[in-house]
Short mmCIF file of C-alpha atoms in Angstrom, two decimals:
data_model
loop_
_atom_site.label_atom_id
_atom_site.label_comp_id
_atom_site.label_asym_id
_atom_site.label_seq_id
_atom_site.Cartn_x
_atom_site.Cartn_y
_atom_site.Cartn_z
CA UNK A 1182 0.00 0.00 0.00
CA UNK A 1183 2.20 2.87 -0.93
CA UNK A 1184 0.03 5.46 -1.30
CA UNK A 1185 -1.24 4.96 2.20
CA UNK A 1186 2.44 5.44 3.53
CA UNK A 1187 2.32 8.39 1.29
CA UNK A 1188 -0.45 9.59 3.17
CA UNK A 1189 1.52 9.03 6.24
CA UNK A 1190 4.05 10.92 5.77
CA UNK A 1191 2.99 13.48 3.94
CA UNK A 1192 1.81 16.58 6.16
CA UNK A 1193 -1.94 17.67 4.22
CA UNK A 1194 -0.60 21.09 5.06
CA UNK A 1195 3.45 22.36 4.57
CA UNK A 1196 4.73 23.16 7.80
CA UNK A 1197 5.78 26.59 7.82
CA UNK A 1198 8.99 27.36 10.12
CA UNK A 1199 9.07 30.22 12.17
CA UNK A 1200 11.82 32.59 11.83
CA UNK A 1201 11.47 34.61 14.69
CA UNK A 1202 12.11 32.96 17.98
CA UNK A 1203 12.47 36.34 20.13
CA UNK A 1204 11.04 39.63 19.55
CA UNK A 1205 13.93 41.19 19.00
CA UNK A 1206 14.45 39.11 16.20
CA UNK A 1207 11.54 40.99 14.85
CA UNK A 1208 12.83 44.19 15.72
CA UNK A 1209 16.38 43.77 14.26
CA UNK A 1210 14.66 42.83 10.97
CA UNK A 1211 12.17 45.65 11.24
CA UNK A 1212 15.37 47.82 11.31
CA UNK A 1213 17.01 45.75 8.74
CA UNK A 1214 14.13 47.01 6.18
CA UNK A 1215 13.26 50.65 7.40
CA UNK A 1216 17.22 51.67 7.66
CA UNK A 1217 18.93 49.47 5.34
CA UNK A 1218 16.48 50.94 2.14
CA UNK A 1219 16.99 54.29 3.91
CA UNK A 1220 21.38 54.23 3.62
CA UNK A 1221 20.64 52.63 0.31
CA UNK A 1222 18.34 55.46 -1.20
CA UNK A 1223 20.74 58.00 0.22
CA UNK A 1224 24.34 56.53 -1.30
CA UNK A 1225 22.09 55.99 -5.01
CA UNK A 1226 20.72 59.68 -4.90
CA UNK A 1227 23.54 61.40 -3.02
CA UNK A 1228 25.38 60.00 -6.29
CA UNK A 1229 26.80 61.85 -9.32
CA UNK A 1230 25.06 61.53 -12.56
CA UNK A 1231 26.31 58.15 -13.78
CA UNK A 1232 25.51 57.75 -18.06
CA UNK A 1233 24.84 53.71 -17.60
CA UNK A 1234 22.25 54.67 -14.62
CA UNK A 1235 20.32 57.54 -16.78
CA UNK A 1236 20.02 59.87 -14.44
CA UNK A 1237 17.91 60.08 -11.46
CA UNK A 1238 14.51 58.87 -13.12
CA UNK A 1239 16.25 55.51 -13.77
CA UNK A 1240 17.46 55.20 -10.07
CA UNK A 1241 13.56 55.77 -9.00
CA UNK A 1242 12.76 52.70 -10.83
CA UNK A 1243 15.65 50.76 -10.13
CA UNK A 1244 15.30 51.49 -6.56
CA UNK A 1245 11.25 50.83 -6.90
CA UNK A 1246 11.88 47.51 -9.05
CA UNK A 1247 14.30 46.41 -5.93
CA UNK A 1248 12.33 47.11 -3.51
CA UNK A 1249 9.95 45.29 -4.32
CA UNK A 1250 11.55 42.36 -4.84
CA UNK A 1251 12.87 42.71 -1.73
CA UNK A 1252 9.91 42.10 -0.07
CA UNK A 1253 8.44 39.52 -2.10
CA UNK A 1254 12.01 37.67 -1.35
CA UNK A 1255 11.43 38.43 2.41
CA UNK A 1256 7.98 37.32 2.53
CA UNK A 1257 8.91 34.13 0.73
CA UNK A 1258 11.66 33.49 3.60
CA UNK A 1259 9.45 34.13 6.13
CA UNK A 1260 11.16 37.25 7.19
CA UNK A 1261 8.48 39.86 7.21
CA UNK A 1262 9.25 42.34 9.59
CA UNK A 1263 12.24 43.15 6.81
CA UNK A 1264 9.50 43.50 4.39
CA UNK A 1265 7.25 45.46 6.64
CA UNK A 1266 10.52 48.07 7.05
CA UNK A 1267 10.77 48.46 4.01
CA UNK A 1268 7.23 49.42 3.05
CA UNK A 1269 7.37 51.77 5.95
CA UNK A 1270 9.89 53.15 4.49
CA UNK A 1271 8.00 54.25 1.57
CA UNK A 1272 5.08 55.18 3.13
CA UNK A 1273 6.50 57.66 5.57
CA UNK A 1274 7.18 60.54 2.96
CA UNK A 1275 4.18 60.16 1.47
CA UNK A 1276 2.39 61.01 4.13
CA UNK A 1277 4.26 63.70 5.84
CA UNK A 1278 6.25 65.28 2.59
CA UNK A 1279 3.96 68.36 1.13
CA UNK A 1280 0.60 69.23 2.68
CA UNK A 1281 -2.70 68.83 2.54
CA UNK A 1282 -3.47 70.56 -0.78
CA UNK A 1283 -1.35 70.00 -4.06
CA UNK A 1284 0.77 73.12 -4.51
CA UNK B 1456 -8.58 74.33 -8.68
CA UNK B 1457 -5.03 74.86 -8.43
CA UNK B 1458 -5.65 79.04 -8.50
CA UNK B 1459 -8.08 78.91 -4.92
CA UNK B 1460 -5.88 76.39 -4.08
CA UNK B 1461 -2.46 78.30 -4.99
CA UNK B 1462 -0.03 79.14 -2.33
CA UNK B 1463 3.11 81.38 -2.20
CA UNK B 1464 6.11 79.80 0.27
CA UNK B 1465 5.37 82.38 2.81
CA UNK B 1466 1.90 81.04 3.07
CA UNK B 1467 0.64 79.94 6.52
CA UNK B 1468 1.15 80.75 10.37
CA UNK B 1469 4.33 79.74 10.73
CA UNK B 1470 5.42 77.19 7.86
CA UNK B 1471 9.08 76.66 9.64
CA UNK B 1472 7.98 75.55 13.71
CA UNK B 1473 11.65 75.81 14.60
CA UNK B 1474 15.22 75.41 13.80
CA UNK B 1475 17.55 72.82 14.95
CA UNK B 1476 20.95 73.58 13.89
CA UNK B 1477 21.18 74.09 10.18
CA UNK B 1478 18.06 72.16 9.88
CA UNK B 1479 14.48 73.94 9.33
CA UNK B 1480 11.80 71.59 10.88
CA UNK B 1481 8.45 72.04 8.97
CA UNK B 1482 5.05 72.23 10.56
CA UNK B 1483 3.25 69.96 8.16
CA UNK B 1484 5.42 67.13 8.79
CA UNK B 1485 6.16 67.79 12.26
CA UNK B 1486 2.82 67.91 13.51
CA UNK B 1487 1.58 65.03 11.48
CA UNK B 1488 4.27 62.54 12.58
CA UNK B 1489 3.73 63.65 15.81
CA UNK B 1490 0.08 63.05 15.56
CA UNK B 1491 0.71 59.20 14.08
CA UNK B 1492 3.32 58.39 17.01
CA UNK B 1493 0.67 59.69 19.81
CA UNK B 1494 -2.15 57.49 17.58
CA UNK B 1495 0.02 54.83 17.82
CA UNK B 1496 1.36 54.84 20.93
CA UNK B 1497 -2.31 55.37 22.27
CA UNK B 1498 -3.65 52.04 20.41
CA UNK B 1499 -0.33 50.14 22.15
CA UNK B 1500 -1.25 51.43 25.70
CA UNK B 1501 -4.86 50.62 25.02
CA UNK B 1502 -4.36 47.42 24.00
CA UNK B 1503 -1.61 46.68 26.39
CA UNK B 1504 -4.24 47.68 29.17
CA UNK B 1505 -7.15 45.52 28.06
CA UNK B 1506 -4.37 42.72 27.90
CA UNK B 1507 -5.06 42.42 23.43
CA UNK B 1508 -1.38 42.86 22.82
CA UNK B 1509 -0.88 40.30 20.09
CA UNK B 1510 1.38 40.13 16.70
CA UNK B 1511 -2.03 40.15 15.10
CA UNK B 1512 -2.72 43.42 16.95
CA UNK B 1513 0.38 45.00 15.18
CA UNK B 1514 -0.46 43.89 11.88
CA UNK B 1515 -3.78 44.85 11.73
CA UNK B 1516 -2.42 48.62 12.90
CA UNK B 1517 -0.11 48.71 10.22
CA UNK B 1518 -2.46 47.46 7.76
CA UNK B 1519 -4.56 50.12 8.44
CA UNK B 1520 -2.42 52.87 8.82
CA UNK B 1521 -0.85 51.74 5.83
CA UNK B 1522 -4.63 51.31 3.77
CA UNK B 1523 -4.68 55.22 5.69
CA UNK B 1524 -1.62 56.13 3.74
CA UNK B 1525 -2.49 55.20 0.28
CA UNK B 1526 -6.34 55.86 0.71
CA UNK B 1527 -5.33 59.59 1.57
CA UNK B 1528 -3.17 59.74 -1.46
CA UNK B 1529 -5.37 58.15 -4.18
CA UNK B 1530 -8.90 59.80 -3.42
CA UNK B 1531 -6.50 63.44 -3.28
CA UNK B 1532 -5.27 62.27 -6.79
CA UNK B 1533 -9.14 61.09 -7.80
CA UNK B 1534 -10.22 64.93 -6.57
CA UNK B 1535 -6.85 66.75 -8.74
CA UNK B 1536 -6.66 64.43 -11.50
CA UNK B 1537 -6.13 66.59 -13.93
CA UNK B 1538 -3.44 68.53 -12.33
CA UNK B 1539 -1.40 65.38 -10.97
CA UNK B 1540 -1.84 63.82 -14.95
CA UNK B 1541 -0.42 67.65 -15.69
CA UNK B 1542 2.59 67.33 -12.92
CA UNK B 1543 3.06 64.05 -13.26
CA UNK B 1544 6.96 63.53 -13.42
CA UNK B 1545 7.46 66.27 -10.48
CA UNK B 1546 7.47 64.48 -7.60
CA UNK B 1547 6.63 68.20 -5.60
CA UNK B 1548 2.92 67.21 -6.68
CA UNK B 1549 2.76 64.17 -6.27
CA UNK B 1550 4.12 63.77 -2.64
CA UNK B 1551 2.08 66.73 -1.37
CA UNK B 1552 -1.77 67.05 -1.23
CA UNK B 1553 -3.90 63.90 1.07
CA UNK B 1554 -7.22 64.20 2.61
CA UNK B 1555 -8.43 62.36 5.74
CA UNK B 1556 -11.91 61.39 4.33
CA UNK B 1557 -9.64 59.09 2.11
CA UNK B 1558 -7.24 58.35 5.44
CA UNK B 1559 -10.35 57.04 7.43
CA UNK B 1560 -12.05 55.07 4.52
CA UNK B 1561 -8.59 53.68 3.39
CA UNK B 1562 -7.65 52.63 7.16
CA UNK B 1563 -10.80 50.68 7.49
CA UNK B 1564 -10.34 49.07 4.02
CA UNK B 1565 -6.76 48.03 5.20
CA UNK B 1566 -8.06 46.53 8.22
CA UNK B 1567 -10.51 44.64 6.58
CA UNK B 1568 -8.01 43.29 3.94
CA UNK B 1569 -5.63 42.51 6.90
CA UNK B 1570 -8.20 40.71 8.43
CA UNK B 1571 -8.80 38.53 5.45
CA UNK B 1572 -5.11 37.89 4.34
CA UNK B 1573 -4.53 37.12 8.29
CA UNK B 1574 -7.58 35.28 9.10
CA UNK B 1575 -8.09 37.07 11.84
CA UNK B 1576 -11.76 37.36 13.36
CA UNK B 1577 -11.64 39.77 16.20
CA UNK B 1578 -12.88 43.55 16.05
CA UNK B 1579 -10.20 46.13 17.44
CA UNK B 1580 -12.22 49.21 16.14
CA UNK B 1581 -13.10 50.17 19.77
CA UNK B 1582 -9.45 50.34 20.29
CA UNK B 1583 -8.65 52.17 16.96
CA UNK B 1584 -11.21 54.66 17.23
CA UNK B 1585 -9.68 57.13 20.30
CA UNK B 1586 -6.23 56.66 18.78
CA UNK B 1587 -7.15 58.02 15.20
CA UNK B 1588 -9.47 60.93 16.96
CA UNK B 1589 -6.19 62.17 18.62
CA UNK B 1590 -3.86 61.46 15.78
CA UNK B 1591 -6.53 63.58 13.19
CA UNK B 1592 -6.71 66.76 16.27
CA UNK B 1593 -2.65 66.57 16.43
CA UNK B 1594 -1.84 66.11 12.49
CA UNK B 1595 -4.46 68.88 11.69
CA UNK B 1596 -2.26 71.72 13.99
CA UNK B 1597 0.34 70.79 10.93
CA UNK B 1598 -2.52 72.21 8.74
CA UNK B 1599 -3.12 75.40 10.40
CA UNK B 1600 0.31 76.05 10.65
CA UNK B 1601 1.33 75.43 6.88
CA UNK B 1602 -1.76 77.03 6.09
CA UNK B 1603 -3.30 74.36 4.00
CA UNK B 1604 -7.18 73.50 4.28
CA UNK B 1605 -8.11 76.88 5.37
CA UNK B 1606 -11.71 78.42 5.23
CA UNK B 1607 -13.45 81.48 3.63
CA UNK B 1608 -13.26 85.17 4.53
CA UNK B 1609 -14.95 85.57 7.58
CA UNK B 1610 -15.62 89.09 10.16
CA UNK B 1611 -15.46 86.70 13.20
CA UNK B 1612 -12.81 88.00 15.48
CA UNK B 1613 -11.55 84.65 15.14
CA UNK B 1614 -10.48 84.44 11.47
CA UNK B 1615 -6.75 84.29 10.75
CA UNK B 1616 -4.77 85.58 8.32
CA UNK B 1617 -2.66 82.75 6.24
CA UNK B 1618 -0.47 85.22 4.15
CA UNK B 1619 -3.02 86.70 1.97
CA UNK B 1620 -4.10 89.79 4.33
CA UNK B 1621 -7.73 88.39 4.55
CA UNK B 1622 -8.83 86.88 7.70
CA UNK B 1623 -10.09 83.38 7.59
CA UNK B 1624 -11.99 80.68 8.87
CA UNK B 1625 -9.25 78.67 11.15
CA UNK B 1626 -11.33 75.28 9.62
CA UNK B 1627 -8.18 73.37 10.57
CA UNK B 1628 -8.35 74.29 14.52
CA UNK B 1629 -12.25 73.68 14.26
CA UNK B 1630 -11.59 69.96 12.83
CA UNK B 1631 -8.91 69.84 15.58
CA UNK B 1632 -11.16 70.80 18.40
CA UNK B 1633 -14.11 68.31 16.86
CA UNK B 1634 -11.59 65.01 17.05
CA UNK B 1635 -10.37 66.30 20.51
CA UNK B 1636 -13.98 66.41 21.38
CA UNK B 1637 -14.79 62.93 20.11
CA UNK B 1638 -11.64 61.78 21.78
CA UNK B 1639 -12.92 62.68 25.18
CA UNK B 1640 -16.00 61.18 24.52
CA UNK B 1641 -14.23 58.03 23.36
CA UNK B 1642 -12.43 57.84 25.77
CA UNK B 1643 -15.67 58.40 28.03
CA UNK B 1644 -17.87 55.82 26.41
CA UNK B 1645 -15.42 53.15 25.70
CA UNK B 1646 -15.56 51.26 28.95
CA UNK B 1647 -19.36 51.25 28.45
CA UNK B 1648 -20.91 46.98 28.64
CA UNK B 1649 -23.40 47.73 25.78
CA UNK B 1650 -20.61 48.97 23.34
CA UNK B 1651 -20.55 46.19 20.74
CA UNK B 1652 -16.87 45.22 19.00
CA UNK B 1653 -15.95 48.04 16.30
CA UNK B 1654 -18.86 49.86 16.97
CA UNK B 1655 -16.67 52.97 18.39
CA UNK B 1656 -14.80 53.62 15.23
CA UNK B 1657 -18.04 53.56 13.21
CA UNK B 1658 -19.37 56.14 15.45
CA UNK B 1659 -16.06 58.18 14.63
CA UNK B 1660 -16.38 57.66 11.17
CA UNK B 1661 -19.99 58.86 10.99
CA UNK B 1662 -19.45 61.71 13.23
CA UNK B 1663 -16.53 62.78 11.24
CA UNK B 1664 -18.40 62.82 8.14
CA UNK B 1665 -21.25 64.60 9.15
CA UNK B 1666 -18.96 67.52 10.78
CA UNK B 1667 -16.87 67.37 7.44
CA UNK B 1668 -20.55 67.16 5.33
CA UNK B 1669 -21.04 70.85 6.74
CA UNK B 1670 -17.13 72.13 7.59
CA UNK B 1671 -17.06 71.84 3.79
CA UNK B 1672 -19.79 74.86 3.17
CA UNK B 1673 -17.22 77.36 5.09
CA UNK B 1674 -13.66 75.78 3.25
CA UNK B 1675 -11.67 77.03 0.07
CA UNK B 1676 -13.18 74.24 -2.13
CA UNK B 1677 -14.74 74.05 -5.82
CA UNK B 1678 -18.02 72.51 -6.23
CA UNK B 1679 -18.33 69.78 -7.83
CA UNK B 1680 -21.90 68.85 -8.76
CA UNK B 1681 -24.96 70.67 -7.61
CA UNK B 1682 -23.23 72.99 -5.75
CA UNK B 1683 -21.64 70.51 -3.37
CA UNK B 1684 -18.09 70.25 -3.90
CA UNK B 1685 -16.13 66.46 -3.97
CA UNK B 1686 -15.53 65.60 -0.42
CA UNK B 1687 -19.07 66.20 0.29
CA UNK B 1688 -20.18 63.66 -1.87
CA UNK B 1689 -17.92 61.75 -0.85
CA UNK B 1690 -18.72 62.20 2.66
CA UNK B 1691 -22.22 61.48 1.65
CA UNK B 1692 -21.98 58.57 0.03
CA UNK B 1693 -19.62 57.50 2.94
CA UNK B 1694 -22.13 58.21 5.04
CA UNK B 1695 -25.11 56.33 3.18
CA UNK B 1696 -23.06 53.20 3.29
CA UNK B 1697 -21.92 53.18 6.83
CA UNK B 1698 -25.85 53.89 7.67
CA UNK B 1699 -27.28 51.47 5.34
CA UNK B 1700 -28.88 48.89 7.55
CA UNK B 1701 -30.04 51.68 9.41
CA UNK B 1702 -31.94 53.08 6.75
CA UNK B 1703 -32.91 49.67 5.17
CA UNK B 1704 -34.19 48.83 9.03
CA UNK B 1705 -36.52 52.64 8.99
CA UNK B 1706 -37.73 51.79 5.66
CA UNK B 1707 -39.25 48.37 7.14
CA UNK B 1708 -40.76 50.02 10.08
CA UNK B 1709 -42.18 52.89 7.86
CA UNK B 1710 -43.77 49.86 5.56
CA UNK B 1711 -44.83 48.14 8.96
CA UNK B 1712 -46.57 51.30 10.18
CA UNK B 1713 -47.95 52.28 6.21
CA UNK B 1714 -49.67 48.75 5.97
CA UNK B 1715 -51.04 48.71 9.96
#
C-alpha cells in the first residue's frame, strides 16, 4: 500500500517554520528594512550623474523595481518584519512630505 | 482648482515651527508625525491595558495605517486628476496634497483586507477609534500652521490671516477641536458593557463625516456637482453606506406602520 504510507508521511498542510524565535528578532529585521532601504536610497541619490544609470529617473525605478523584490524575497523566507521596514519606508514621505493641498 | 488652491512659500502661520541647527523643521510634517506616534502609541497602551497585545494586533495597525496612507493619497489624486496627470513627473505634486476622508475610509479598508489575508476574526475598532481621533486633532495643527485646508473670509474675530491679508476661517483648529472632542468622549464611552466590537470607530467615522458634510460649506473648495463640492459627496456617500442597515431597518418600520 504505498500510497497509504504516502499519506503518512505526507503533512496535508506544509509546515511553515518560524523565523522569529524572540522579539527582538523581529525588531532587528524591522530595522534591517526601514534603515537598510533608507542608507541605500541616500548613497544611489547622493550620487553623481552616472551615463549607464540615466540619471535620477532611472534610479527611482531601479530602486522601486528592488524594492519590491525585496519584499516579495522576504515574505517568501518568512522574514516579514524586513519587508514590513521596508514598506514603511515608503510610506512615511508620502504622508508627511507636502501638505494637505497639491501646490 | 489649483488658483483657490495656490499658495506662495510664505503662506501659513508659521510654515518653519523651529530650527535645529542648520536644519528647518516644517510644521506639516512635524505635527503630522507627531500626531501618528501619539495614535500609535495610544492604540499600544490601550491594548496593552485591556491585555489584546498580540502580533495580530500590530499587523492589523499597520495594515490600516498603511490602507490610511495610500487611501489619503489616491482619493486626493481622484479629486486633482487633472493637475497630478499635468505634474506628473514632479514628484513636488505628487508627494504633497492627502485628505483624511480618504485616510479614514482607506484605514478601514486596510483593516478589513488585513483581516482577510490574516484570518483574523476579532474587532479592534473600539481600540482604533480614540487613537485616530487624537492622531486627526494633532496632524491637523500641521494644517493650520502650513496654512493648508483653510476656510473662507470671515468678520469673526476669530479668522486668521494665512499670508493673503484676509482673515479666515481657522477650519483646521475647528476639525482639531471636533476630534479632541470625540476623543474625550471616546475615551468616556469606551468602557461602556453595551458597546458592541468596532462599533466605536463607526461612530467616529460617521461623526466625522457629518462635521466634514457641513465644515465643507465654510472651506476654500470648488463645487463639484450641484453645488456641493467632492468631499461632500464623498462624505455622503460614505455616510449612506456606513448607515445602510439603518436606513434599510426605517424603511421596514415605515412599511410596517404604512400597511397597519
Amino acid at each position: 500500500m504505498p500510497q497509504l504510507n504516502d499519506q503518512k508521511t505526507k503533512p496535508a498542510i506544509p509546515v511553515k517554520i518560524n523565523y522569529y524565535t524572540a522579539s527582538r528578532m523581529k525588531v532587528a529585521d524591522f530595522c534591517l528594512g526601514f534603515f537598510g532601504v533608507l542608507l541605500v536610497l541616500v548613497v544611489l541619490f547622493s550620487l553623481p550623474s552616472l551615463p549607464w544609470l540615466g540619471g535620477s529617473d532611472m534610479i527611482s525605478i531601479i530602486s522601486i523595481v528592488v524594492m519590491l523584490f525585496c519584499i516579495v524575497q522576504a515574505f517568501r523566507k518568512g522574514r516579514k518584519f524586513i519587508a514590513i521596514g521596508i514598506i514603511s519606508i515608503i510610506l512615511i514621505p508620502i504622508l508627511v512630505l507636502g501638505s494637505c493641498l497639491v501646490f | 482648482m489649483l488658483d483657490e488652491h495656490y499658495y506662495p512659500n510664505n503662506w501659513g502661520v508659521r510654515p518653519v515651527l523651529f530650527h535645529f541647527g542648520s536644519l528647518d523643521v516644517q510644521s506639516y510634517p512635524f505635527f503630522v508625525l507627531l500626531g501618528l506616534v501619539v495614535g500609535i502609541a495610544i492604540y499600544y497602551f490601550e491594548a496593552k491595558k485591556q491585555r489584546c497585545l498580540s502580533e495580530n494586533g500590530f499587523f492589523l495597525a499597520f495594515g490600516s495605517i498603511a490602507g490610511g496612507i495610500i487611501g489619503a493619497k489616491l482619493l486626493d489624486w481622484s479629486a486633482n486628476y487633472r493637475f497630478i496627470i499635468a505634474h506628473i513627473h514632479d514628484l513636488q505634486f505628487l508627494f504633497s496634497g492627502r485628505t483624511i476622508i480618504g485616510g479614514l475610509i482607506g484605514g478601514a479598508t486596510g483593516a478589513v483586507v488585513t483581516k482577510k489575508i490574516l484570518g483574523i476574526k476579532e474587532k479592534r475598532g473600539n481600540l482604533f477609534a480614540p487613537a485616530v481621533a487624537m492622531g486627526v486633532a494633532i496632524g491637523r495643527l500641521g494644517c493650520f500652521f502650513r496654512g493648508c485646508c483653510y476656510g473662507k473670509p470671515t468678520a469673526l474675530p476669530w479668522g486668521v490671516d494665512f499670508g493673503d491679508r484676509i482673515l479666515r476661517h481657522p477650519t483646521q483648529l475647528y476639525e482639531s477641536l471636533f476630534m479632541l472632542v470625540m476623543f474625550a468622549v471616546l475615551q468616556k464611552v469606551k468602557g461602556g458593557e453595551d458597546i458592541k466590537p468596532g462599533q466605536l470607530f463607526k461612530f467616529l467615522m460617521i461623526s466625522y463625516f457629518i462635521f466634514r458634510f457641513f465644515v465643507e460649506f465654510i472651506r476654500v473648495e470648488p463645487s463639484a456637482f450641484w453645488g456641493l463640492t467632492f468631499f461632500q459627496i464623498v462624505t455622503f456617500t460614505a455616510l449612506t453606506y456606513l448607515v445602510r442597515d439603518d436606513i434599510k431597518y426605517l424603511i421596514i418600520k415605515l412599511k410596517h406602520y404604512a400597511t397597519a
